[in-house]
XYZ file of N, CA and C in Angstrom:
702
model
N -144.620 155.758 22.315
C -144.096 154.963 21.340
C -144.724 155.123 19.873
N -145.944 155.456 20.040
C -146.743 155.992 18.875
C -146.272 157.079 18.283
N -145.679 157.948 18.647
C -144.980 159.081 18.246
C -143.680 158.788 17.670
N -143.024 158.030 18.234
C -141.521 157.442 17.794
C -141.729 156.872 16.560
N -142.642 155.967 16.382
C -143.030 155.174 14.929
C -143.274 156.136 13.884
N -144.313 157.143 14.485
C -144.511 158.227 13.422
C -143.299 159.080 12.954
N -142.352 159.173 14.103
C -141.308 160.134 13.729
C -140.404 159.277 12.583
N -139.931 157.888 12.979
C -139.049 157.085 12.477
C -139.784 157.247 10.654
N -140.880 156.733 10.763
C -141.510 156.781 9.296
C -141.288 157.869 8.552
N -141.705 158.999 9.373
C -141.595 160.678 8.524
C -140.020 160.683 8.091
N -139.093 160.411 8.739
C -137.517 160.699 8.544
C -137.516 159.746 7.445
N -137.827 158.513 7.554
C -137.458 157.528 6.501
C -138.211 158.018 5.176
N -139.290 158.394 5.059
C -140.151 159.092 3.927
C -139.253 160.267 3.405
N -138.809 160.878 4.265
C -138.300 162.401 3.848
C -136.722 161.798 2.877
N -136.080 161.032 3.687
C -135.066 160.528 2.862
C -135.332 159.950 1.737
N -136.118 159.126 1.690
C -136.450 158.227 0.364
C -137.028 159.004 -0.667
N -137.815 160.042 -0.407
C -138.212 161.031 -1.409
C -137.045 161.752 -2.060
N -136.347 162.274 -1.120
C -135.153 163.178 -1.554
C -134.374 162.317 -2.344
N -133.979 161.078 -2.209
C -133.386 160.115 -3.091
C -133.647 159.967 -4.392
N -135.029 159.613 -4.165
C -135.898 159.491 -5.609
C -135.837 160.654 -6.306
N -136.268 161.861 -5.786
C -135.854 163.039 -6.510
C -134.684 163.373 -7.474
N -133.348 163.028 -6.501
C -132.329 162.850 -7.296
C -131.940 162.127 -8.264
N -132.510 160.752 -8.218
C -132.156 159.744 -9.164
C -133.287 160.022 -10.376
N -134.236 160.849 -10.310
C -135.230 161.119 -11.221
C -134.576 162.516 -12.035
N -133.807 163.150 -11.551
C -133.155 164.184 -12.255
C -133.810 165.665 -11.843
N -133.364 166.614 -12.191
C -133.954 167.987 -11.801
C -134.788 168.546 -12.987
N -135.964 169.336 -12.531
C -136.789 169.833 -13.282
C -137.471 171.062 -12.631
N -137.563 172.201 -13.511
C -137.733 173.409 -12.684
C -139.526 173.327 -12.762
N -139.976 173.912 -11.767
C -141.421 173.854 -11.411
C -142.151 174.138 -12.459
N -141.513 175.300 -13.264
C -142.290 175.902 -14.759
C -142.195 174.920 -15.689
N -141.144 173.687 -15.708
C -141.199 172.927 -16.997
C -141.847 171.775 -16.541
N -142.647 171.634 -15.777
C -143.576 170.374 -15.150
C -144.555 170.153 -16.152
N -144.764 169.034 -16.864
C -145.709 168.665 -17.796
C -147.024 168.168 -16.804
N -148.222 168.197 -17.353
C -149.285 167.609 -16.599
C -149.093 166.295 -16.063
N -148.569 165.554 -16.624
C -148.157 164.291 -16.088
C -147.155 164.171 -14.878
N -146.125 165.012 -14.862
C -145.215 165.310 -13.920
C -145.848 165.589 -12.745
N -146.841 166.823 -12.949
C -147.449 167.253 -11.786
C -148.630 166.365 -11.177
N -149.207 165.468 -12.090
C -150.045 164.697 -11.293
C -149.218 163.408 -10.693
N -148.091 162.984 -11.278
C -147.375 161.897 -10.848
C -146.850 162.320 -9.171
N -146.565 163.657 -9.256
C -145.704 164.241 -7.857
C -146.995 164.070 -6.878
N -148.202 164.855 -7.222
C -149.244 164.666 -6.277
C -149.742 163.358 -5.591
N -149.803 162.268 -6.819
C -150.195 160.898 -6.451
C -149.036 160.231 -5.563
N -147.741 160.794 -5.831
C -146.901 160.090 -4.776
C -146.899 160.741 -3.537
N -147.310 162.074 -3.373
C -147.378 162.650 -1.989
C -148.459 162.041 -1.348
N -149.739 161.823 -2.055
C -150.705 161.282 -1.587
C -150.610 159.701 -0.894
N -149.776 158.796 -1.758
C -149.496 157.552 -1.465
C -148.615 157.440 0.145
N -147.786 158.334 -0.017
C -146.820 158.377 1.257
C -147.615 158.970 2.361
N -148.340 160.120 2.061
C -149.215 160.850 3.327
C -150.120 159.673 3.620
N -150.608 159.032 2.939
C -151.829 157.954 3.680
C -151.032 156.906 4.399
N -149.720 156.390 3.551
C -149.168 155.357 4.430
C -148.804 155.887 5.863
N -148.205 157.224 5.724
C -147.767 157.458 7.246
C -148.899 157.599 8.389
N -150.032 157.745 7.847
C -151.127 157.873 8.893
C -152.085 156.483 9.002
N -151.355 155.457 8.303
C -152.016 154.226 8.232
C -151.442 153.459 9.300
N -152.140 152.736 10.431
C -151.707 152.211 11.492
C -151.035 150.923 11.188
N -151.213 150.299 10.015
C -150.796 148.927 9.734
C -149.744 149.023 8.790
N -149.510 150.392 8.383
C -148.298 150.818 7.363
C -146.962 151.077 8.080
N -145.942 150.323 7.630
C -144.739 150.921 8.397
C -143.571 151.091 7.399
N -142.481 151.111 7.610
C -141.174 151.418 6.856
C -141.118 150.564 5.684
N -141.523 149.236 5.777
C -141.574 148.423 4.636
C -142.738 148.851 3.539
N -143.569 149.077 4.042
C -144.942 149.249 3.240
C -144.628 150.909 2.490
N -144.217 151.696 3.353
C -143.811 153.118 2.913
C -142.690 152.841 1.578
N -141.777 152.116 1.999
C -140.729 152.002 1.243
C -141.111 151.306 -0.319
N -141.872 150.337 -0.079
C -142.283 149.517 -1.233
C -143.268 150.663 -2.149
N -143.790 151.463 -1.590
C -144.768 152.281 -2.269
C -143.894 153.202 -3.067
N -142.676 153.799 -2.347
C -141.722 154.698 -2.926
C -141.008 154.103 -4.179
N -140.654 152.812 -3.806
C -139.866 152.360 -4.687
C -140.481 151.825 -6.165
N -141.784 151.475 -5.873
C -142.728 151.050 -6.997
C -143.147 152.360 -7.705
N -143.384 153.490 -6.958
C -143.726 154.464 -7.865
C -142.336 155.020 -8.677
N -141.397 155.058 -8.077
C -140.084 155.792 -8.576
C -139.925 154.839 -9.584
N -139.783 153.429 -9.593
C -139.564 152.700 -10.876
C -140.207 152.746 -12.113
N -141.747 153.260 -11.859
C -142.693 153.640 -12.816
C -142.255 154.853 -13.432
N -142.072 156.018 -12.541
C -141.828 157.091 -13.208
C -140.230 157.404 -14.080
N -139.463 156.195 -13.408
C -138.035 156.067 -14.180
C -138.190 155.487 -15.354
N -139.273 154.595 -15.327
C -139.530 153.625 -16.830
C -139.925 154.746 -17.629
N -140.932 155.645 -17.346
C -141.497 156.589 -18.145
C -140.404 157.647 -18.843
N -139.622 158.169 -18.092
C -138.474 158.960 -18.348
C -137.440 158.017 -19.458
N -137.337 156.828 -19.372
C -136.351 156.295 -20.113
C -137.158 156.108 -21.324
N -138.521 155.806 -21.303
C -139.149 155.375 -22.525
C -139.161 156.579 -23.429
N -139.367 157.734 -23.054
C -139.441 159.114 -23.701
C -138.167 159.683 -24.148
N -137.148 159.220 -23.431
C -135.564 159.582 -23.966
C -135.414 158.552 -25.085
N -135.595 157.364 -25.154
C -135.458 156.205 -26.011
C -136.176 156.373 -27.362
N -137.550 156.525 -27.215
C -138.497 156.792 -28.221
C -139.044 157.895 -28.322
N -138.629 158.742 -29.303
C -139.128 160.016 -29.435
C -140.585 160.102 -29.622
N -141.237 159.354 -30.473
C -142.582 159.279 -30.425
C -143.596 159.219 -29.339
N -143.001 158.655 -28.286
C -143.736 158.364 -27.396
C -143.756 159.611 -26.164
N -143.081 160.710 -26.673
C -143.282 161.785 -25.873
C -144.442 162.655 -26.075
N -144.788 162.604 -27.085
C -145.883 163.304 -27.628
C -147.356 162.821 -26.825
N -147.269 161.294 -26.532
C -148.221 160.786 -25.735
C -147.998 161.162 -24.506
N -146.950 160.936 -23.800
C -146.548 161.274 -22.226
C -146.405 162.599 -21.830
N -145.823 163.362 -22.580
C -145.383 164.686 -22.132
C -146.302 165.910 -22.961
N -146.786 165.436 -23.916
C -147.695 166.435 -24.953
C -146.799 167.028 -25.824
N -147.367 167.712 -26.696
C -146.885 168.300 -28.124
C -146.903 169.687 -28.124
N -146.271 170.718 -28.393
C -146.411 171.904 -28.679
C -147.340 172.357 -29.904
N -147.961 173.264 -29.528
C -149.103 173.575 -30.632
C -148.686 174.931 -31.072
N -148.871 175.257 -32.380
C -148.945 176.634 -32.905
C -150.305 177.370 -32.765
N -150.294 178.208 -31.787
C -151.725 178.597 -31.725
C -151.953 180.132 -32.593
N -150.771 180.832 -32.981
C -150.614 181.727 -33.900
C -149.611 181.541 -34.915
N -150.265 181.719 -36.211
C -149.070 181.274 -37.465
C -148.999 182.428 -38.118
N -148.071 183.217 -38.306
C -147.946 184.242 -39.524
C -149.129 185.277 -38.994
N -148.995 185.554 -37.608
C -150.029 186.366 -37.305
C -151.622 186.173 -37.352
N -151.890 185.176 -37.681
C -153.466 184.242 -37.725
C -153.442 183.714 -36.687
N -154.812 183.659 -35.929
C -155.029 182.838 -34.740
C -155.542 181.555 -35.384
N -154.882 180.568 -34.792
C -155.204 179.211 -35.319
C -156.325 178.759 -34.169
N -157.758 178.827 -34.587
C -158.659 178.383 -33.805
C -158.985 177.035 -33.412
N -158.483 176.002 -34.461
C -158.553 174.603 -34.035
C -157.679 174.216 -33.256
N -156.604 174.810 -33.052
C -155.354 174.499 -32.331
C -155.652 174.967 -30.602
N -156.373 176.030 -30.760
C -156.927 176.695 -29.414
C -157.910 175.679 -28.881
N -158.860 175.273 -29.603
C -159.680 174.119 -29.170
C -159.057 172.819 -28.503
N -157.976 172.299 -29.445
C -157.364 171.087 -29.162
C -156.753 171.264 -27.674
N -156.480 172.623 -27.384
C -155.686 172.682 -26.250
C -156.536 173.443 -24.995
N -157.837 173.340 -25.267
C -158.813 173.960 -24.585
C -158.735 175.378 -23.582
N -158.324 176.167 -24.661
C -158.047 177.531 -24.444
C -158.990 178.444 -25.278
N -159.599 179.667 -24.701
C -160.286 180.624 -25.536
C -159.415 181.740 -25.723
N -160.191 182.678 -26.258
C -159.242 184.002 -26.632
C -158.763 184.822 -25.655
N -159.654 184.829 -24.472
C -159.560 185.700 -23.299
C -158.258 184.944 -22.614
N -158.014 183.656 -22.537
C -156.893 183.044 -21.850
C -155.389 183.168 -22.915
N -155.742 182.983 -23.693
C -154.716 183.473 -24.847
C -154.223 184.804 -24.623
N -155.158 185.787 -24.550
C -154.793 187.098 -24.387
C -154.020 187.395 -22.925
N -154.375 186.599 -21.948
C -153.856 186.574 -20.702
C -152.293 186.158 -20.846
N -152.317 185.093 -21.654
C -150.925 184.283 -21.783
C -150.098 185.461 -22.303
N -150.636 185.985 -23.479
C -149.726 186.954 -24.357
C -149.329 188.241 -23.378
N -150.076 188.667 -22.592
C -149.737 189.704 -21.356
C -148.681 189.369 -20.623
N -148.799 188.176 -20.078
C -147.636 187.495 -19.415
C -146.430 187.606 -20.044
N -146.421 187.684 -21.258
C -145.027 187.999 -22.060
C -144.944 189.300 -22.645
N -145.784 190.135 -21.797
C -145.568 191.567 -22.141
C -145.991 191.969 -23.589
N -147.121 191.353 -24.176
C -147.769 191.354 -25.568
C -149.054 192.042 -25.059
N -149.521 192.933 -25.583
C -151.008 193.312 -25.065
C -151.651 193.567 -26.541
N -151.050 193.247 -27.713
C -151.965 193.165 -28.773
C -151.789 192.039 -29.795
N -152.632 191.304 -30.075
C -152.487 190.114 -31.025
C -151.789 190.399 -32.119
N -151.929 191.655 -32.625
C -151.387 192.003 -33.951
C -149.836 192.319 -33.893
N -149.136 192.131 -32.701
C -147.659 192.245 -32.785
C -147.211 190.960 -32.685
N -147.970 190.007 -32.864
C -147.439 188.519 -32.790
C -147.293 187.820 -34.184
N -145.981 187.359 -34.456
C -145.954 186.484 -35.761
C -146.159 185.225 -35.632
N -145.506 184.608 -34.393
C -145.938 183.182 -33.984
C -145.990 182.950 -32.447
N -146.710 182.193 -31.891
C -147.173 182.123 -30.490
C -147.333 180.376 -30.418
N -146.353 179.559 -29.693
C -146.522 178.412 -29.383
C -146.874 178.139 -28.045
N -148.002 176.966 -28.030
C -148.319 176.515 -26.591
C -147.548 175.218 -26.144
N -146.664 175.501 -25.325
C -145.812 174.618 -25.218
C -146.539 173.549 -24.064
N -145.856 172.199 -24.090
C -146.340 170.991 -23.427
C -146.710 171.148 -22.047
N -146.125 172.338 -21.279
C -146.238 172.432 -20.144
C -147.130 173.627 -19.651
N -148.105 174.069 -20.774
C -149.136 175.163 -20.692
C -148.575 176.600 -20.620
N -146.972 176.605 -21.071
C -146.495 178.159 -21.105
C -146.595 178.333 -22.527
N -146.629 179.816 -22.864
C -146.726 180.316 -24.171
C -145.506 180.907 -24.444
N -144.821 180.620 -25.602
C -143.677 181.067 -26.308
C -144.059 182.107 -27.404
N -143.604 183.227 -27.561
C -144.026 184.281 -28.326
C -142.768 184.791 -29.205
N -143.058 184.807 -30.426
C -142.246 185.327 -31.392
C -142.912 186.800 -32.143
N -142.377 187.795 -31.989
C -142.964 189.091 -32.278
C -142.634 189.369 -33.801
N -143.501 190.039 -34.296
C -143.268 190.580 -35.733
C -142.075 191.517 -35.797
N -141.169 191.625 -36.787
C -139.986 192.084 -36.746
C -140.102 193.627 -36.291
N -141.094 194.405 -36.768
C -141.326 195.622 -36.363
C -141.625 196.107 -34.852
N -142.213 195.020 -34.213
C -142.400 195.094 -32.813
C -141.360 194.522 -31.791
N -140.247 194.235 -32.590
C -138.987 193.249 -31.554
C -138.293 194.456 -31.101
N -137.630 194.137 -29.701
C -136.790 194.993 -29.205
C -135.655 195.194 -29.648
N -134.901 196.410 -29.759
C -135.657 197.475 -29.817
C -136.701 197.764 -30.919
N -137.790 198.636 -30.444
C -138.943 198.520 -31.458
C -138.436 199.170 -32.760
N -138.212 198.687 -33.510
C -138.121 199.022 -34.894
C -138.953 200.169 -35.823
N -140.223 200.097 -35.396
C -141.358 200.839 -35.802
C -141.147 202.518 -35.496
N -140.543 202.296 -34.261
C -140.149 203.784 -33.577
C -139.186 204.435 -34.502
N -138.108 203.788 -35.183
C -137.212 204.332 -36.038
C -137.404 204.243 -37.534
N -138.714 203.722 -37.914
C -138.766 203.531 -39.308
C -137.941 202.498 -39.669
N -137.442 201.581 -39.043
C -136.511 200.551 -39.443
C -137.180 198.783 -39.273
N -137.735 198.535 -40.549
C -138.365 197.472 -40.417
C -137.670 196.292 -40.812
N -136.480 196.278 -41.439
C -135.850 195.217 -41.665
C -136.331 194.219 -42.317
N -135.458 192.857 -42.229
C -136.015 191.892 -42.948
C -137.397 191.265 -42.298
N -138.161 190.370 -43.044
C -138.922 189.352 -42.507
C -138.797 188.618 -41.156
N -139.593 188.271 -40.332
C -139.544 187.258 -39.127
C -139.743 185.755 -39.934
N -138.649 184.963 -39.477
C -138.869 183.384 -39.738
C -138.889 182.407 -38.360
N -139.554 181.675 -38.708
C -139.878 180.798 -37.560
C -138.799 179.533 -37.737
N -137.967 179.219 -36.661
C -136.965 178.017 -36.956
C -137.755 176.582 -36.954
N -137.560 175.831 -37.532
C -138.094 174.529 -37.701
C -136.901 173.513 -37.256
N -137.378 172.774 -36.187
C -136.626 171.530 -35.860
C -136.903 170.551 -36.884
N -136.048 170.030 -37.838
C -136.237 169.288 -38.869
C -135.626 167.689 -38.667
N -134.590 167.772 -37.322
C -134.178 166.450 -36.718
C -134.041 166.518 -35.544
N -134.473 165.731 -34.635
C -134.513 165.390 -33.400
C -133.993 163.869 -33.018
N -133.030 163.713 -32.257
C -132.731 162.370 -31.814
C -132.546 161.366 -32.850
N -131.948 161.912 -33.947
C -131.540 161.238 -35.137
C -132.855 160.863 -36.150
N -133.977 161.461 -35.992
C -135.056 161.418 -36.739
C -135.543 162.519 -37.247
N -136.127 162.420 -38.712
C -136.721 163.504 -39.276
C -137.994 163.761 -38.683
N -138.345 165.334 -38.547
C -139.456 165.430 -38.036
C -140.372 165.794 -39.414
N -141.075 164.957 -39.794
C -141.804 164.862 -40.904
C -142.679 166.340 -41.102
N -143.546 166.607 -40.165
C -144.447 167.548 -40.257
C -143.709 168.901 -40.210
N -142.600 169.198 -39.636
C -141.827 170.414 -39.918
C -141.129 170.515 -41.214
N -140.535 169.092 -41.650
C -140.248 169.383 -42.711
C -140.864 169.597 -44.000
N -142.552 169.153 -43.896
C -143.197 169.418 -44.916
C -143.483 171.152 -44.814
N -143.576 171.395 -43.594
C -144.015 172.796 -43.227
C -143.071 174.029 -43.963
N -141.634 173.369 -43.967
C -140.739 174.109 -44.145
C -140.406 174.081 -45.905
N -141.180 173.269 -46.369
C -140.908 173.099 -48.113
C -139.498 172.485 -48.286
N -139.181 171.517 -47.391
C -137.966 171.057 -47.590
C -137.700 169.604 -48.491
N -136.514 169.301 -48.985
C -136.572 168.056 -49.602
C -135.307 167.192 -49.127
N -135.560 165.817 -49.356
C -134.495 165.045 -48.651
C -133.279 165.148 -49.280
N -133.329 165.568 -50.650
C -132.089 165.655 -51.453
C -131.147 167.081 -50.726
N -131.934 168.130 -50.639
C -131.536 169.336 -49.870
C -130.858 168.801 -48.688
N -131.451 168.136 -47.653
C -131.073 167.852 -46.657
C -129.621 166.923 -46.490
N -129.787 165.911 -47.510
C -128.480 165.264 -47.823
C -127.328 166.198 -47.972
N -127.614 167.300 -49.054
C -126.453 168.038 -49.353
C -125.831 168.797 -48.311
N -126.853 169.338 -47.416
C -126.747 170.084 -46.038
C -125.792 169.215 -45.065
N -126.073 168.048 -45.028
C -125.318 167.366 -44.087
C -123.985 166.875 -44.461
N -123.941 166.734 -45.834
C -122.683 166.398 -46.585
C -121.694 167.458 -46.357
N -122.197 168.744 -46.587
C -121.304 170.113 -46.406
C -120.825 170.107 -45.084
N -121.499 169.678 -44.110
C -121.030 169.657 -42.493
C -120.412 168.494 -42.430
N -120.043 167.611 -43.250
C -119.512 166.380 -43.021
C -119.928 165.478 -42.038
N -121.329 165.324 -42.112
C -122.101 164.419 -41.444
C -122.806 163.361 -42.383
N -122.436 162.084 -42.067
C -122.768 161.108 -43.198
C -124.029 160.341 -43.025
N -124.807 160.280 -41.787
C -126.008 159.813 -41.555
C -126.834 160.762 -40.738
N -128.113 160.572 -41.204
C -129.259 161.478 -40.263
C -129.121 160.957 -38.799
N -128.987 159.455 -38.647
C -129.232 158.852 -37.351
C -127.861 159.633 -36.538
N -126.821 160.251 -37.010
C -125.698 160.853 -36.187
C -126.184 162.190 -35.734
N -127.440 162.648 -36.213
C -127.580 163.884 -35.883
C -128.597 163.807 -34.599
N -127.718 164.588 -33.399
C -128.842 165.033 -32.314
C -129.789 165.820 -32.515
N -129.564 166.835 -33.294
C -130.405 167.937 -33.337
C -130.049 168.919 -34.519
N -131.105 169.099 -35.378
C -130.784 170.084 -36.676
C -132.064 170.999 -36.834
N -131.790 172.315 -36.786
C -132.722 173.509 -36.920
C -132.461 174.337 -38.272
N -133.717 174.305 -38.999
C -133.586 175.201 -40.095
C -134.315 176.513 -39.838
N -133.583 177.605 -40.484
C -134.403 178.870 -40.515
C -133.962 179.441 -41.935
N -135.328 180.093 -42.709
C -134.940 180.393 -44.048
C -133.967 181.422 -43.835
N -133.233 181.381 -45.110
C -131.933 182.463 -45.359
C -130.765 182.282 -44.340
N -130.783 181.133 -43.491
C -129.631 180.783 -42.795
C -129.124 179.643 -42.704
N -127.885 179.340 -42.680
C -127.162 177.808 -42.695
C -128.092 177.053 -41.676
N -127.934 175.641 -42.312
C -128.596 174.762 -41.479
C -127.738 174.409 -40.263
N -128.391 174.747 -39.119
C -127.669 174.242 -37.633
C -127.758 172.866 -37.375
N -126.813 172.283 -37.029
C -126.552 170.654 -36.626
C -125.576 170.499 -35.622
N -125.998 169.696 -34.749
C -125.317 169.297 -33.513
C -125.416 167.798 -33.762
N -124.328 166.883 -33.807
C -124.403 165.544 -33.932
C -124.203 165.118 -32.516
N -124.360 163.895 -32.258
C -123.912 163.131 -30.848
C -122.629 163.214 -30.695
N -121.628 163.154 -31.439
C -120.299 163.365 -31.352
C -119.834 164.619 -30.655
N -120.358 165.611 -30.899
C -120.465 167.284 -30.548
C -120.918 167.113 -28.976
N -121.965 166.488 -28.819
C -122.249 166.379 -27.354
C -121.515 165.875 -26.484
N -120.832 164.523 -26.802
C -119.961 163.924 -26.183
C -118.538 164.735 -26.106
N -118.199 165.219 -27.047
C -117.042 166.090 -26.777
C -117.073 167.234 -25.826
N -118.178 167.642 -25.887
C -118.698 168.807 -25.078
C -118.452 168.389 -23.503
N -119.213 167.234 -23.247
C -119.177 166.656 -21.955
C -117.912 166.025 -21.352
N -117.128 165.750 -22.405
C -115.664 165.342 -21.734
C -115.021 166.377 -21.562
N -114.985 167.572 -22.271
C -114.139 168.778 -22.078
C -114.553 169.511 -20.577
N -116.228 169.330 -20.409
C -116.428 169.631 -19.170
C -115.820 168.855 -17.796
């Protein structure tokens, strides 16, 4: 009977965890933030300990999974509804190389040294810091790299074709809110933004799901309406 109860508890835990994973949505392992990773480990520990606890049955295991699932779901809803909470719960990307210069203070904040930075660059097929124009440490610990124009594929340096300068795109509106830091970094004004929105027949900043600015290029705007239309078409 002992093994039968263990079998039933294990099957129930497997099904409950499977349902919980489906409810919380799909996330690739490479996209897991530190919070996601720790939450998954804690959930596994809770279920594992409950399985081997003689006083714990399906009711106790189910309670743990439901409670932990509700906490995770609440965090997901919080980060989706309030953009500012994402920086606290999911982390914030950091610019560790800016216009070819290593940002030492940003590296200190992210607890990485120059050797770790070089290792991350090599994982992106970059073997010299001088090739990098911008490098961003993502909230999941991955490194996104934008090479200088002369080192981009195909390598223009080999053909003596240097082209135009490389510009970093700035997210200036996200979820209907202006990203003030990026707005200042790009030297933009509210008057300019209003004019650009008007050109694309957008009345309010709150209607904009995402807006990206790249120097010498038109402002890229996607509204909530566009997103809804795409979903309806699909």
